[in-house]
Tab-separated table of C-alpha atoms in Angstrom:
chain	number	residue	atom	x	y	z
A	1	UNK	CA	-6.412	-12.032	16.962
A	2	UNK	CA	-7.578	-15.419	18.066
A	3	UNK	CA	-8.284	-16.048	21.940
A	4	UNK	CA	-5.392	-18.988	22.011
A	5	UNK	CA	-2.582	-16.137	20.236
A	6	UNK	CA	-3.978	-13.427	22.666
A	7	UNK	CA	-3.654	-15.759	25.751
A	8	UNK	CA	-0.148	-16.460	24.662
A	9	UNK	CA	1.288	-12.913	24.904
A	10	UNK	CA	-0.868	-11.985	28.007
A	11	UNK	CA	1.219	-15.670	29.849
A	12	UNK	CA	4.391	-14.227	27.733
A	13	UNK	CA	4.174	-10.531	29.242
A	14	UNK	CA	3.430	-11.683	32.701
A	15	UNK	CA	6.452	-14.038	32.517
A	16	UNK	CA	8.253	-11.341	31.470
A	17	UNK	CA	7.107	-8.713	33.403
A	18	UNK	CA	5.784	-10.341	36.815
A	19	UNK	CA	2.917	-8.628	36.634
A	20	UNK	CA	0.967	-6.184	34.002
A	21	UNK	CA	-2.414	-3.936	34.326
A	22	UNK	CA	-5.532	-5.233	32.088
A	23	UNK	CA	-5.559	-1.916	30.627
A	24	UNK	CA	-1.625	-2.251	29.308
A	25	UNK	CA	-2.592	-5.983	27.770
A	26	UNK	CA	-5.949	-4.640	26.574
A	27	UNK	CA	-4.107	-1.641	24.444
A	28	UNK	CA	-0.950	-3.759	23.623
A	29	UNK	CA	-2.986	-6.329	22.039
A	30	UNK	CA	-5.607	-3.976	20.549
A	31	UNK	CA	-8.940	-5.470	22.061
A	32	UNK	CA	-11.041	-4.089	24.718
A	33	UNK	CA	-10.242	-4.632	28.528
A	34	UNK	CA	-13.318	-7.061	29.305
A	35	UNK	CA	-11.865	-9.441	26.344
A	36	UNK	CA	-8.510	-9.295	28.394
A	37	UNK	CA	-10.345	-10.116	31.327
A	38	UNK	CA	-11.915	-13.493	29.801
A	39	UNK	CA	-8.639	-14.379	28.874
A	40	UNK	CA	-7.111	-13.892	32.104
A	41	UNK	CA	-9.912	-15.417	33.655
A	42	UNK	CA	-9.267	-18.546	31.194
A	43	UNK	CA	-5.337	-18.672	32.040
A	44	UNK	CA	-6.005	-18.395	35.594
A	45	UNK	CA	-8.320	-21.612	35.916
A	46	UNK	CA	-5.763	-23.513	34.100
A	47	UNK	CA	-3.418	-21.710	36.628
A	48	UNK	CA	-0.901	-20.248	34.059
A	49	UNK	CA	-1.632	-16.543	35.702
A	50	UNK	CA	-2.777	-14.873	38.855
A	51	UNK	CA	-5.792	-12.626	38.766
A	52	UNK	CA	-4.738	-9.653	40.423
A	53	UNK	CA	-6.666	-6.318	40.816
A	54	UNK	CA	-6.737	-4.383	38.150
A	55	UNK	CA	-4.124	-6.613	36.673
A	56	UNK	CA	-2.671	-10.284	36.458
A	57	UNK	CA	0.723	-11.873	37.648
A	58	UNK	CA	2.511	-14.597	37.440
A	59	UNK	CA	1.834	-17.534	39.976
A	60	UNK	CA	3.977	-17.792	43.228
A	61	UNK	CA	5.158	-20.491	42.732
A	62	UNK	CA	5.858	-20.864	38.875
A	63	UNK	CA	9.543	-21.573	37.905
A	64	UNK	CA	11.245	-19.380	35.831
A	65	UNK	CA	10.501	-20.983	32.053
A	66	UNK	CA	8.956	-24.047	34.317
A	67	UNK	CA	5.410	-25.435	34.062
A	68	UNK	CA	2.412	-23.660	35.469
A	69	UNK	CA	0.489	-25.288	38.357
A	70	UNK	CA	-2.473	-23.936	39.748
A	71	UNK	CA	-2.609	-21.276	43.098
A	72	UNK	CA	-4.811	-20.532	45.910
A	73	UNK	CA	-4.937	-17.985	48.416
A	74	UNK	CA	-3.445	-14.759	46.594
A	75	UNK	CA	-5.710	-15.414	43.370
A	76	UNK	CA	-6.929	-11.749	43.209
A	77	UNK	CA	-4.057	-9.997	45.359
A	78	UNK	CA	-2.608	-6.644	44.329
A	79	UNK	CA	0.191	-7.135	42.116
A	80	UNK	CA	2.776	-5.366	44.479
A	81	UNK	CA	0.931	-8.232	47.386
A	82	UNK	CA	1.909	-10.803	45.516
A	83	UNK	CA	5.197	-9.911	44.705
A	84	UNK	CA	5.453	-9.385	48.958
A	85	UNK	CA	3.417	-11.929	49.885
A	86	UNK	CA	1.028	-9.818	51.418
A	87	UNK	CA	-2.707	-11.487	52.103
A	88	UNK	CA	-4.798	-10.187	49.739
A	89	UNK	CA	-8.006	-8.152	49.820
A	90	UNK	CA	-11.028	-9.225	48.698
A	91	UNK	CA	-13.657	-6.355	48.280
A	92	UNK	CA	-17.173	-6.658	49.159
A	93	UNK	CA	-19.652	-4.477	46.427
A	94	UNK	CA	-23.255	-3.709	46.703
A	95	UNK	CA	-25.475	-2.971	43.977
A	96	UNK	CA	-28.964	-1.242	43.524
A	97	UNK	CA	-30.794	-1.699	40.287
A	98	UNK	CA	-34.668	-0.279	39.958
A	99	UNK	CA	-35.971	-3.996	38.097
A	100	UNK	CA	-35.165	-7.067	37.497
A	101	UNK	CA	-37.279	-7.846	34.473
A	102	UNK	CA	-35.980	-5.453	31.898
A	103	UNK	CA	-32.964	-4.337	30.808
A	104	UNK	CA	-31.051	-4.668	33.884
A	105	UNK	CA	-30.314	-8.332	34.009
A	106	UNK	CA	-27.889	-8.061	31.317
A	107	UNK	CA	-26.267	-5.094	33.591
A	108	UNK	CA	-25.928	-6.699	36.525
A	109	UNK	CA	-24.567	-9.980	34.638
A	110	UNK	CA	-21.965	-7.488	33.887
A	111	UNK	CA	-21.206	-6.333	36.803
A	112	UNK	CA	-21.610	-9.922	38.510
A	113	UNK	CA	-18.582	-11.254	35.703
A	114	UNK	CA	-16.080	-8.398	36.535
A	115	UNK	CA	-16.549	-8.423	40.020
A	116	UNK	CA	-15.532	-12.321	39.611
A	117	UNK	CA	-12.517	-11.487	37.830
A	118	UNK	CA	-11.731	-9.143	40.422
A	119	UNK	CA	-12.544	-11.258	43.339
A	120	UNK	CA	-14.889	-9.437	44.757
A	121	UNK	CA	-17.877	-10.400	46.539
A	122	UNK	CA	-21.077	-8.747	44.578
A	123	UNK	CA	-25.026	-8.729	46.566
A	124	UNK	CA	-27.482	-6.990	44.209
A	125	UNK	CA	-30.977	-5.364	45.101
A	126	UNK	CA	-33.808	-4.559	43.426
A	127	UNK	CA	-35.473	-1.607	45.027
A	128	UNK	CA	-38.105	-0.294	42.421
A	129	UNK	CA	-38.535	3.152	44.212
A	130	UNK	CA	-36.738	5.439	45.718
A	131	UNK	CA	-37.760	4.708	49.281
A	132	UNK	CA	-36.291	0.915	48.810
A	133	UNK	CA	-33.963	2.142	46.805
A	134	UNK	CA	-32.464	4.323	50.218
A	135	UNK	CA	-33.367	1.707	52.907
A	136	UNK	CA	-31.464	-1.407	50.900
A	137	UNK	CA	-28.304	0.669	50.754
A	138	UNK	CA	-28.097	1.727	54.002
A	139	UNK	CA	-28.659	-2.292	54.840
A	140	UNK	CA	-25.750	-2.861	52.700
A	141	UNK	CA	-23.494	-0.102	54.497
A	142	UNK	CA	-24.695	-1.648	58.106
A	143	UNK	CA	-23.437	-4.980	56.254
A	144	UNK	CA	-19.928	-3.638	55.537
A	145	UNK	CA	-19.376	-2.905	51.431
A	146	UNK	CA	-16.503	-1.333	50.661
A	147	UNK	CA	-18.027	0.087	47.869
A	148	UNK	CA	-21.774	0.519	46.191
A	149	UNK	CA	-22.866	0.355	42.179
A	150	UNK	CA	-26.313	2.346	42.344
A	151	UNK	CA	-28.718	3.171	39.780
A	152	UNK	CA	-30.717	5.418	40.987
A	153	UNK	CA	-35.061	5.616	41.125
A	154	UNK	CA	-34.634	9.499	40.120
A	155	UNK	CA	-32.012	11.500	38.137
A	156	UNK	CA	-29.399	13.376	40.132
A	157	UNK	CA	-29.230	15.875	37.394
A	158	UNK	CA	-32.834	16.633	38.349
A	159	UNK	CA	-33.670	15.800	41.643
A	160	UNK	CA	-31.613	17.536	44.192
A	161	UNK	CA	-32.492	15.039	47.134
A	162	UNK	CA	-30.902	12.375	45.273
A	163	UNK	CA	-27.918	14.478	44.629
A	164	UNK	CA	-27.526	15.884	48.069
A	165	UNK	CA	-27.853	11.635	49.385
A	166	UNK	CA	-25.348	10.191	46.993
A	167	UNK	CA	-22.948	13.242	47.949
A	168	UNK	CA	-23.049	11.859	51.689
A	169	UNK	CA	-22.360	8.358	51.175
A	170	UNK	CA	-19.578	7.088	53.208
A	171	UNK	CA	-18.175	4.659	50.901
A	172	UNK	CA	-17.314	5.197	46.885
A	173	UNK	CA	-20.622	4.903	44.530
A	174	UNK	CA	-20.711	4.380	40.899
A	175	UNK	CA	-23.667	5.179	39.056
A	176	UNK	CA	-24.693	2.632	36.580
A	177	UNK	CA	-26.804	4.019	33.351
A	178	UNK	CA	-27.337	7.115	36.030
A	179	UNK	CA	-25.657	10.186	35.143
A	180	UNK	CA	-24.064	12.470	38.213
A	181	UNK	CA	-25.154	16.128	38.154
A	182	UNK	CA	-22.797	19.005	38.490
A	183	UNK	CA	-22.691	18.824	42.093
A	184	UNK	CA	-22.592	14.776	43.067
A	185	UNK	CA	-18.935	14.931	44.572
A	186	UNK	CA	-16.609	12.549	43.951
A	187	UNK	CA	-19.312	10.234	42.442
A	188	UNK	CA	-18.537	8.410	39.313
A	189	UNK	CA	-20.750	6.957	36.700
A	190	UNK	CA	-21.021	4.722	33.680
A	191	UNK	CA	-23.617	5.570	31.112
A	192	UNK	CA	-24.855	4.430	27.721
A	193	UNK	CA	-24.677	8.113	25.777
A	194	UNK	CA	-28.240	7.529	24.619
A	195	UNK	CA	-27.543	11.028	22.121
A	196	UNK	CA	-25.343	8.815	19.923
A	197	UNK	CA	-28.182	5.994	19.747
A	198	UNK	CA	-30.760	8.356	18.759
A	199	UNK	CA	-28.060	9.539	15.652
A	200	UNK	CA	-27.265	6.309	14.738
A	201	UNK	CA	-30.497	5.643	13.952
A	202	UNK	CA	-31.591	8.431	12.286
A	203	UNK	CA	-28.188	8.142	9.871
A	204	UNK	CA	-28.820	4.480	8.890
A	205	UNK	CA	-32.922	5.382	7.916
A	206	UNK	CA	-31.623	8.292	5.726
A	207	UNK	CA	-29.117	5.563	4.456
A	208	UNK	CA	-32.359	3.507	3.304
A	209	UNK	CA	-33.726	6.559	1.263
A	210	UNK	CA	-36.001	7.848	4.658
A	211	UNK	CA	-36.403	11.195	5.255
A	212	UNK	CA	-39.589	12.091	7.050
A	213	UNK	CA	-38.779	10.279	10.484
A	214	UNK	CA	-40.301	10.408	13.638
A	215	UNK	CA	-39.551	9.455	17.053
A	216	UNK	CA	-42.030	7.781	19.643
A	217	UNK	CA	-41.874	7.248	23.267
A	218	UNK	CA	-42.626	6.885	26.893
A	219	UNK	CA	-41.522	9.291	29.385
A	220	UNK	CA	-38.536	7.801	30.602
A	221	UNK	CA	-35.084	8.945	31.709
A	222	UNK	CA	-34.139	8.356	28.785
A	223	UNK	CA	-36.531	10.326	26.707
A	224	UNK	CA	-34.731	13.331	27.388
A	225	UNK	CA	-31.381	12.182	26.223
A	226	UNK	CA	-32.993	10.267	23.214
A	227	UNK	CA	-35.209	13.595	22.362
A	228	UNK	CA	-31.606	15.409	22.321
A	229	UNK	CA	-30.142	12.939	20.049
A	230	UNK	CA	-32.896	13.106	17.933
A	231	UNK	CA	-32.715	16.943	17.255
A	232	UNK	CA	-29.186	16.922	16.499
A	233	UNK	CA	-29.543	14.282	14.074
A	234	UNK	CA	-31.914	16.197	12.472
A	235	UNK	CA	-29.753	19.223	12.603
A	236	UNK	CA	-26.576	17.307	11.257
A	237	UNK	CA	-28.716	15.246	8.662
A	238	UNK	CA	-30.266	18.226	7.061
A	239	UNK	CA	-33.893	16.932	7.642
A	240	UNK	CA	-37.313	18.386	8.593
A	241	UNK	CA	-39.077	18.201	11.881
A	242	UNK	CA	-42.249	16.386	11.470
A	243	UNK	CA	-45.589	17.558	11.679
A	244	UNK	CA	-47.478	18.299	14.842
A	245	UNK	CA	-50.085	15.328	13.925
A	246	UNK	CA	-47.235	12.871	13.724
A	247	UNK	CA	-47.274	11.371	17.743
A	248	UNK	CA	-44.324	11.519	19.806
A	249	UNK	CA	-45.210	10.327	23.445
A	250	UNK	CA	-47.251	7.247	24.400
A	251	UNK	CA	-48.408	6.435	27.984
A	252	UNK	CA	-47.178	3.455	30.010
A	253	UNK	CA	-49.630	0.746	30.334
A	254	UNK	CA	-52.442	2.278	28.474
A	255	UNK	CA	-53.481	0.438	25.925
A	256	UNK	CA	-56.289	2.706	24.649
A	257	UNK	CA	-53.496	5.231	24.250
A	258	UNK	CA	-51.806	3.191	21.921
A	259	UNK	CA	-55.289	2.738	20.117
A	260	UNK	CA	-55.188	6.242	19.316
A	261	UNK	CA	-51.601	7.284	18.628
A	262	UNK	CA	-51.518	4.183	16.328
A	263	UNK	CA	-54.535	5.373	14.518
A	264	UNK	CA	-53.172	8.624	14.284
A	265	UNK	CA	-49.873	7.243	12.771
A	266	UNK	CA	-51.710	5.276	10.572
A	267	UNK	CA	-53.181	8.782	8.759
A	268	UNK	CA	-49.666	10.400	9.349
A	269	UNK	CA	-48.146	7.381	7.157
A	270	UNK	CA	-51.056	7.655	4.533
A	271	UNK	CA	-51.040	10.953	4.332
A	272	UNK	CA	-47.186	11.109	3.689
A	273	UNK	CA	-46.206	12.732	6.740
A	274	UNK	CA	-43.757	9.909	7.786
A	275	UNK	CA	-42.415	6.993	6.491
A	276	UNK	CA	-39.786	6.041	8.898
A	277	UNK	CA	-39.861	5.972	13.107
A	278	UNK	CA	-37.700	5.269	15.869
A	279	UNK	CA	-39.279	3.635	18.898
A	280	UNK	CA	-38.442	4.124	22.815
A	281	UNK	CA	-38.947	0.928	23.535
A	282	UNK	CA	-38.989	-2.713	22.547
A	283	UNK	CA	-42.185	-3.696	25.110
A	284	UNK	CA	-44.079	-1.036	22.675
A	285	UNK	CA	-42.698	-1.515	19.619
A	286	UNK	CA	-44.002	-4.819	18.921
A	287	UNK	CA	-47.392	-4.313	19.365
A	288	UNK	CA	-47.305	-1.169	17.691
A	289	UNK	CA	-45.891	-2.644	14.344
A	290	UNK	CA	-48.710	-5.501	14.855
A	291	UNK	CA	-51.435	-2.940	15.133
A	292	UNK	CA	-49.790	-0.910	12.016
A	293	UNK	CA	-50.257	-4.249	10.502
A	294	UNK	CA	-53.747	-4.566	11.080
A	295	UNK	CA	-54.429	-1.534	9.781
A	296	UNK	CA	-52.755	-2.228	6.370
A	297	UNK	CA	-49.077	-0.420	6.900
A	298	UNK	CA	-46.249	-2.339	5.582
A	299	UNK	CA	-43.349	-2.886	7.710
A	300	UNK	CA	-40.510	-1.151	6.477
A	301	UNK	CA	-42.345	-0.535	2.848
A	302	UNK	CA	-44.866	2.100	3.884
A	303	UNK	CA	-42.774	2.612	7.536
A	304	UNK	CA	-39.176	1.586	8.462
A	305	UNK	CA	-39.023	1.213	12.088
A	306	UNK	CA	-36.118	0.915	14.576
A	307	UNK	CA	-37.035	0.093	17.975
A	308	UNK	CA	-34.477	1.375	20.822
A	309	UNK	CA	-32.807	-1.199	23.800
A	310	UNK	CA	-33.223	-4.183	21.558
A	311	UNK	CA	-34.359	-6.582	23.893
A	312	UNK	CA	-37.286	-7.821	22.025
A	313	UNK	CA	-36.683	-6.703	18.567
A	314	UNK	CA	-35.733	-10.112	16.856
A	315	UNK	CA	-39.272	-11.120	18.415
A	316	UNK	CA	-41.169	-8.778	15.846
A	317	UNK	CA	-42.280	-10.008	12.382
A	318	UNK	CA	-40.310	-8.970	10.571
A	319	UNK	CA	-37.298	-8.965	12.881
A	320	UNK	CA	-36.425	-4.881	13.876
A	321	UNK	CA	-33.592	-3.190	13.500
A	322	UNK	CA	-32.810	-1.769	16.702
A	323	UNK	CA	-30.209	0.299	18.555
A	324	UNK	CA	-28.425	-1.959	21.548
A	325	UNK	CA	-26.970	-0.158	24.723
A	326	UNK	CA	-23.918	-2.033	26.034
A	327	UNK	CA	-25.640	-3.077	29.024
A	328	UNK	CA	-23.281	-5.816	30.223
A	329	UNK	CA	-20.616	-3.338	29.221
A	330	UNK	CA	-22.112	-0.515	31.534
A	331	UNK	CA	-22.018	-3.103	34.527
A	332	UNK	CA	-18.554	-4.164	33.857
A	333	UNK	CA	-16.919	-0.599	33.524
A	334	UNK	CA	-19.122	0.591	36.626
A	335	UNK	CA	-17.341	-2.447	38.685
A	336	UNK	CA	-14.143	-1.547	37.232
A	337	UNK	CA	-14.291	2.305	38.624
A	338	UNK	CA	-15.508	1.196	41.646
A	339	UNK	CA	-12.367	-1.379	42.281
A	340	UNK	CA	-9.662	1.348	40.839
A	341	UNK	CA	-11.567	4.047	43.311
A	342	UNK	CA	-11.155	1.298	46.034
A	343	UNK	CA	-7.630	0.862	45.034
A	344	UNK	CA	-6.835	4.518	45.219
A	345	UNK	CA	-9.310	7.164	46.345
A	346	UNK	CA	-6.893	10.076	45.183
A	347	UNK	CA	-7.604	9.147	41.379
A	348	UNK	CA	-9.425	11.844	39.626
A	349	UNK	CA	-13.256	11.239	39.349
A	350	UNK	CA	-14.075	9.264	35.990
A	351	UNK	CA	-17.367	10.067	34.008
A	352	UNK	CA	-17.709	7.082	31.290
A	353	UNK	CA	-19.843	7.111	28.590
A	354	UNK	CA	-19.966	4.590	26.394
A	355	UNK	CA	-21.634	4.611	22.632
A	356	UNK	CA	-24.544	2.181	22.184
A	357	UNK	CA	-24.601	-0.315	18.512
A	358	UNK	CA	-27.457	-0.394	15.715
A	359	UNK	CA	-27.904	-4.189	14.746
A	360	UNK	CA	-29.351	-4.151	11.577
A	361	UNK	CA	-32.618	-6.372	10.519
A	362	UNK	CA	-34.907	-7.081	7.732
């Protein structure tokens, strides 16, 4: 459906209605909720609608079958506030992310768009350890949020203190590409199932005729999940482990590591013991396929590779192939929870996970 026909029923079903949810548009019209919101977002500046939250509704002032004229004041009111002509409440979000050069800026541009559409105020930090990380939000609570979008320096599933501190937050917290342990509270999060990216890669190699495949990373959070993935698809795809001598972790800024685990590949790839690998991440991937290069691998002919977040991959010669998390996605949904939590704290806790892409490359 075109953006002009969808904007047409979401004007025709808030004439009709008064007011309607984004979720009702979003499955009515068969698209996904942050599509709705663009469109409502779109109808609103030409002031055809009223951004509500969680919802839109028709303006104030708009004559039954009449022309539409822009509104101020109750632009992201509460359906039922409108309809009373309540003042409307504007929520105030903070949000903790652990960088700002990788990864996360497409996150937070998420997050930064739906809290827009909401009308709520958004102030991100960057803390890049878990000491900043716990100082910056309690600035934020001394500062008044309403509400806080965290992703956490350590895992909650394995670090108890972080647990135990996200559990005594006064205000609601969404984790974004965090994952809550089994006893985080009330705690919500939005997460990028990493397990599905892993398969997904692993299905389209074997697709390609690739059956000896390997997977390389650093020892991230998401190494765990990725590992997990990883061993299922081989399970489910009926293939072997690899050898011992084909590597499977690399060290973080060490670039004589790199040396030697790309040597080492190099004989695994000769030798027969691979011809396909997945890659955790991009900022290694590309210098790993140059050095494979230099040593006279062809990339894909003697090794297919698939790098994983796909932030660099098109960079590569050739371009990769390379899994995508829905990062702006993750800091959408995460703002979404966070504003429906706001809305009404007696909602049971939400746990979203949502399935990452493969964008396929020469």
């Amino acid at each position: 459906m075109l953006a002009e026909d969808r904007q047409r029923a979401i004007v025709a079903a808030v004439r009709e209605r008064g007011s309607v949810r984004i979720g009702t548009l979003a499955e009515e019209l068969n698209v996904a909720a942050v599509t709705v919101r663009s469109d409502v977002r779109e109808l609103a500046r030409r002031g055809e609608v009223v951004r509500v939250h969680g919802g839109v509704a028709r303006p104030a002032e708009q004559k039954e079958n009449g022309p539409s004229t822009p509104t101020t004041g109750a632009a992201h009111a509460p359906a039922e506030d409108v309809a009373a002509g309540r003042t409307p409440r504007t929520y105030s979000l903070g949000m903790v992310v652990p960088h700002s050069s990788y990864y996360y800026p497409e996150v937070v541009g998420g997050a930064t768009a739906a809290a827009e559409s909401f009308g709520a105020t958004l102030t991100v930090e960057v803390s890049q350890n878990a000491f900043t990380e716990k100082a910056l939000v309690a600035k934020m609570l001394q500062a008044g949020v309403d509400g806080l979008l965290v992703t956490t320096a350590e895992d909650p599933r394995t670090s108890p203190d972080t647990e135990a501190w996200l559990r005594q937050l006064p205000v609601p917290v969404v984790l974004a590409e965090r994952r809550t342990g089994l006893d985080t509270g009330t705690v919500e999060h939005v997460a990028t199932s990493h397990e599905y990216g892993a398969h997904l890669a692993l299905r389209h190699l074997v697709a390609r005729g690739r059956s000896r495949i390997a997977l390389l990373q650093f020892a991230t959070m998401t190494a765990p999940m990725l590992q997990a993935g990883y061993d299922q698809a081989l399970t489910a795809l009926n293939l072997e482990p690899c050898s011992p001598d084909v590597p499977s972790t690399l060290l973080e800024n060490d670039l004589t590591d790199l040396d030697d685990k790309c040597a080492q590949l190099v004989r695994c790839v000769k030798s027969g013991q691979v011809d396909a690998i997945l890659v955790h991440n991009d900022s290694i991937a590309l210098p790993l396929v140059s050095r494979l290069q230099e040593s006279g691998i062809r990339v894909p002919d003697d090794l297919a590779v698939v790098t994983y977040d796909d932030e660099l991959a098109t960079l590569a010669d050739p371009p990769l192939t390379a899994v995508a998390p829905p990062r702006r996605a993750v800091g959408a949904e995460a703002v979404e929870l966070l504003v429906r939590r706001l809305e009404d704290p007696t909602r049971p806790t939400h746990h979203l996970m949502l399935n990452p892409v493969l964008n396929v490359r020469s």
